[in-house]
mmCIF file of C-alpha atoms and ligand atoms in Angstrom:
data_model
loop_
_atom_site.group_PDB
_atom_site.id
_atom_site.type_symbol
_atom_site.label_atom_id
_atom_site.label_comp_id
_atom_site.label_asym_id
_atom_site.label_seq_id
_atom_site.Cartn_x
_atom_site.Cartn_y
_atom_site.Cartn_z
ATOM 1 C CA MET A 664 -255.249 -63.371 45.095
ATOM 2 C CA LEU A 665 -257.260 -60.581 44.245
ATOM 3 C CA LEU A 666 -258.065 -59.143 48.146
ATOM 4 C CA GLU A 667 -254.252 -59.389 48.332
ATOM 5 C CA SER A 668 -253.621 -57.408 45.159
ATOM 6 C CA LEU A 669 -256.387 -55.004 46.434
ATOM 7 C CA LYS A 670 -254.295 -53.852 49.564
ATOM 8 C CA PRO A 671 -251.882 -51.494 48.212
ATOM 9 C CA GLU A 672 -254.528 -50.106 46.139
ATOM 10 C CA VAL A 673 -256.919 -49.048 49.341
ATOM 11 C CA THR A 674 -253.630 -48.145 51.071
ATOM 12 C CA GLY A 675 -252.713 -45.767 48.204
ATOM 13 C CA ILE A 676 -256.359 -44.145 48.015
ATOM 14 C CA LEU A 677 -256.428 -43.404 51.551
ATOM 15 C CA LYS A 678 -252.958 -41.628 51.604
ATOM 16 C CA ASN A 679 -254.655 -39.325 49.197
ATOM 17 C CA GLU A 680 -254.691 -35.990 51.362
ATOM 18 C CA ASP A 681 -255.742 -33.789 48.371
ATOM 19 C CA LEU A 682 -259.430 -35.802 49.141
ATOM 20 C CA SER A 683 -261.458 -35.581 51.990
ATOM 21 C CA ILE A 684 -261.327 -38.632 54.455
ATOM 22 C CA THR A 685 -265.124 -39.070 53.255
ATOM 23 C CA GLU A 686 -263.711 -39.071 49.608
ATOM 24 C CA ARG A 687 -261.380 -41.590 50.390
ATOM 25 C CA LEU A 688 -263.900 -43.512 52.055
ATOM 26 C CA HIS A 689 -266.146 -43.439 49.197
ATOM 27 C CA MET A 690 -263.629 -44.369 46.694
ATOM 28 C CA VAL A 691 -262.501 -47.299 49.038
ATOM 29 C CA CYS A 692 -266.607 -48.596 48.547
ATOM 30 C CA GLN A 693 -266.504 -48.083 44.929
ATOM 31 C CA LEU A 694 -263.175 -50.239 44.676
ATOM 32 C CA LEU A 695 -264.313 -52.914 46.498
ATOM 33 C CA LYS A 696 -267.701 -53.154 44.723
ATOM 34 C CA ASN A 697 -266.413 -52.968 41.718
ATOM 35 C CA ASN A 698 -263.386 -55.320 41.884
ATOM 36 C CA VAL A 699 -264.683 -58.025 44.060
ATOM 37 C CA GLU A 700 -267.360 -60.338 42.652
ATOM 38 C CA HIS A 701 -269.468 -61.010 45.788
ATOM 39 C CA TYR A 702 -269.449 -57.357 46.947
ATOM 40 C CA ASP A 703 -272.524 -56.053 45.627
ATOM 41 C CA TRP A 704 -272.727 -53.247 48.274
ATOM 42 C CA VAL A 705 -270.192 -51.656 50.394
ATOM 43 C CA GLY A 706 -270.566 -48.833 53.193
ATOM 44 C CA PHE A 707 -268.841 -47.662 56.270
ATOM 45 C CA TYR A 708 -270.794 -46.706 59.500
ATOM 46 C CA PHE A 709 -269.920 -44.587 62.122
ATOM 47 C CA LYS A 710 -270.937 -43.815 65.633
ATOM 48 C CA ASN A 711 -273.414 -40.557 65.369
ATOM 49 C CA GLY A 712 -271.318 -38.478 67.827
ATOM 50 C CA ASP A 713 -273.082 -39.348 71.332
ATOM 51 C CA LYS A 714 -275.791 -41.068 70.029
ATOM 52 C CA GLU A 715 -276.223 -44.591 70.736
ATOM 53 C CA GLU A 716 -276.596 -45.192 66.953
ATOM 54 C CA LEU A 717 -274.718 -45.662 63.562
ATOM 55 C CA LYS A 718 -274.613 -43.127 60.855
ATOM 56 C CA LEU A 719 -273.785 -44.163 57.274
ATOM 57 C CA ARG A 720 -271.121 -42.162 56.042
ATOM 58 C CA THR A 721 -270.379 -42.938 52.489
ATOM 59 C CA TYR A 722 -271.070 -46.426 50.347
ATOM 60 C CA SER A 723 -271.508 -47.779 46.913
ATOM 61 C CA GLY A 724 -274.458 -49.467 45.615
ATOM 62 C CA ILE A 725 -277.855 -49.020 45.791
ATOM 63 C CA GLU A 726 -279.606 -46.291 48.074
ATOM 64 C CA THR A 727 -280.624 -47.891 50.994
ATOM 65 C CA ASP A 728 -283.586 -46.700 54.054
ATOM 66 C CA HIS A 729 -280.934 -47.427 56.415
ATOM 67 C CA GLU A 730 -279.333 -44.351 57.125
ATOM 68 C CA ILE A 731 -279.146 -44.351 61.011
ATOM 69 C CA ILE A 732 -279.316 -47.549 62.579
ATOM 70 C CA PRO A 733 -279.933 -47.621 66.625
ATOM 71 C CA PHE A 734 -277.465 -49.595 68.765
ATOM 72 C CA GLY A 735 -278.710 -53.231 68.795
ATOM 73 C CA LYS A 736 -280.861 -53.479 65.699
ATOM 74 C CA GLY A 737 -279.860 -54.974 62.603
ATOM 75 C CA ILE A 738 -276.327 -56.893 61.812
ATOM 76 C CA CYS A 739 -274.876 -53.285 62.185
ATOM 77 C CA GLY A 740 -276.125 -52.691 65.077
ATOM 78 C CA GLN A 741 -275.461 -55.758 66.702
ATOM 79 C CA VAL A 742 -271.728 -55.250 66.070
ATOM 80 C CA ALA A 743 -271.827 -51.684 67.267
ATOM 81 C CA ILE A 744 -272.138 -53.484 70.759
ATOM 82 C CA SER A 745 -270.204 -56.957 70.648
ATOM 83 C CA ASN A 746 -267.241 -55.557 68.793
ATOM 84 C CA GLU A 747 -267.367 -58.633 66.811
ATOM 85 C CA ASN A 748 -266.988 -59.194 63.466
ATOM 86 C CA PHE A 749 -270.262 -60.801 62.050
ATOM 87 C CA VAL A 750 -270.655 -63.147 58.999
ATOM 88 C CA VAL A 751 -274.026 -63.793 57.910
ATOM 89 C CA PRO A 752 -274.002 -66.758 55.613
ATOM 90 C CA ASP A 753 -277.932 -66.405 54.741
ATOM 91 C CA VAL A 754 -280.042 -63.131 55.807
ATOM 92 C CA GLN A 755 -283.122 -64.759 55.796
ATOM 93 C CA ALA A 756 -282.119 -67.160 58.688
ATOM 94 C CA GLN A 757 -281.338 -64.418 61.156
ATOM 95 C CA ASP A 758 -284.291 -62.450 63.441
ATOM 96 C CA ASN A 759 -282.511 -59.033 64.372
ATOM 97 C CA TYR A 760 -281.870 -58.433 60.581
ATOM 98 C CA LEU A 761 -282.806 -55.296 58.345
ATOM 99 C CA SER A 762 -283.068 -55.591 54.621
ATOM 100 C CA CYS A 763 -281.563 -53.725 52.054
ATOM 101 C CA SER A 764 -282.799 -55.331 49.143
ATOM 102 C CA ILE A 765 -284.532 -58.129 48.453
ATOM 103 C CA ASN A 766 -281.544 -59.076 46.551
ATOM 104 C CA VAL A 767 -279.267 -59.646 49.269
ATOM 105 C CA LYS A 768 -278.425 -62.944 50.152
ATOM 106 C CA SER A 769 -275.769 -62.639 53.224
ATOM 107 C CA GLU A 770 -273.329 -59.619 54.576
ATOM 108 C CA ILE A 771 -270.486 -59.286 56.403
ATOM 109 C CA VAL A 772 -270.128 -56.470 59.354
ATOM 110 C CA ILE A 773 -266.408 -55.536 60.572
ATOM 111 C CA PRO A 774 -265.648 -53.492 63.432
ATOM 112 C CA LEU A 775 -263.501 -50.247 63.389
ATOM 113 C CA PHE A 776 -261.117 -49.803 65.724
ATOM 114 C CA LYS A 777 -260.047 -46.308 66.919
ATOM 115 C CA ASN A 778 -257.260 -45.961 70.270
ATOM 116 C CA GLY A 779 -259.386 -49.273 71.097
ATOM 117 C CA GLU A 780 -262.692 -47.922 70.567
ATOM 118 C CA ASN A 781 -265.633 -49.192 68.699
ATOM 119 C CA ILE A 782 -266.423 -46.352 66.466
ATOM 120 C CA GLY A 783 -267.465 -47.529 63.192
ATOM 121 C CA GLN A 784 -267.611 -50.649 61.056
ATOM 122 C CA ILE A 785 -267.574 -51.687 56.943
ATOM 123 C CA ASP A 786 -270.682 -53.252 55.878
ATOM 124 C CA ILE A 787 -270.906 -55.541 52.923
ATOM 125 C CA ASP A 788 -274.215 -57.521 51.165
ATOM 126 C CA SER A 789 -273.780 -60.018 48.898
ATOM 127 C CA ASP A 790 -276.021 -61.157 46.472
ATOM 128 C CA THR A 791 -274.585 -64.163 46.645
ATOM 129 C CA PRO A 792 -275.727 -66.873 49.210
ATOM 130 C CA ASP A 793 -272.506 -68.131 51.425
ATOM 131 C CA PRO A 794 -269.864 -66.160 49.717
ATOM 132 C CA PHE A 795 -267.995 -65.073 52.681
ATOM 133 C CA SER A 796 -264.386 -66.630 54.371
ATOM 134 C CA GLU A 797 -261.670 -65.934 56.763
ATOM 135 C CA LYS A 798 -259.877 -64.028 53.990
ATOM 136 C CA ASP A 799 -262.449 -61.818 53.506
ATOM 137 C CA GLU A 800 -262.753 -61.290 57.380
ATOM 138 C CA ARG A 801 -258.846 -60.713 57.445
ATOM 139 C CA PHE A 802 -258.647 -58.430 54.142
ATOM 140 C CA LEU A 803 -261.794 -56.295 55.740
ATOM 141 C CA GLU A 804 -259.545 -55.969 58.913
ATOM 142 C CA PHE A 805 -256.746 -54.509 56.767
ATOM 143 C CA VAL A 806 -258.740 -52.032 55.443
ATOM 144 C CA ASN A 807 -260.245 -50.775 58.604
ATOM 145 C CA LEU A 808 -256.784 -50.508 60.360
ATOM 146 C CA GLU A 809 -255.730 -48.470 57.467
ATOM 147 C CA VAL A 810 -259.162 -46.004 57.515
ATOM 148 C CA ALA A 811 -258.669 -45.606 61.764
ATOM 149 C CA LYS A 812 -254.615 -44.452 60.467
ATOM 150 C CA ILE A 813 -256.688 -41.171 58.747
ATOM 151 C CA LEU A 814 -259.385 -40.449 61.341
HETATM 152 N N1 LIG B 903 -278.605 -55.180 56.716
HETATM 153 C C1 LIG B 903 -278.073 -54.206 57.432
HETATM 154 C C2 LIG B 903 -278.645 -53.222 57.252
HETATM 155 C C3 LIG B 903 -277.475 -51.935 56.578
HETATM 156 S S1 LIG B 903 -277.952 -52.433 54.732
HETATM 157 O O1 LIG B 903 -277.155 -53.933 54.459
HETATM 158 C C4 LIG B 903 -277.142 -51.292 54.069
HETATM 159 C C5 LIG B 903 -278.349 -54.545 59.060
HETATM 160 O O2 LIG B 903 -278.956 -55.501 59.280
HETATM 161 O O3 LIG B 903 -277.763 -54.219 59.947
#
């Protein structure tokens, strides 16, 4: 299946030491956005130093107003605190949600752990309603594990 076939490509990009880490993360964002039909915006947020906020490191998709997200705010800020995957089949049904574009219908955020600490996350927006399954969760957990290895 498609997500499985992307795994070696993700690993290959992340192992390329000729590129900076941010460049490699950007290529992973592009790979996922361009190859998975229901991924319309893909980005990596990380804890911003000692601050209780997330900072957008790199992304593929339209520009967003949400480059900085305080812990607790929006889907991303909630995952920074909960340490758990957050799958949102319908963003309109969420009270605590930060809109990136009116086209977005759904979202998935998977926390990224380094040495057991929640240091960031991968965030994906979709223009399709309710497109995410456990396959996406397992795949994105794999991506984050691979990313953690180079951080
Ligand atoms: N929707 C997110 C904000 C980030 S944008 O999707 C890029 C949220 O509610 O946290």
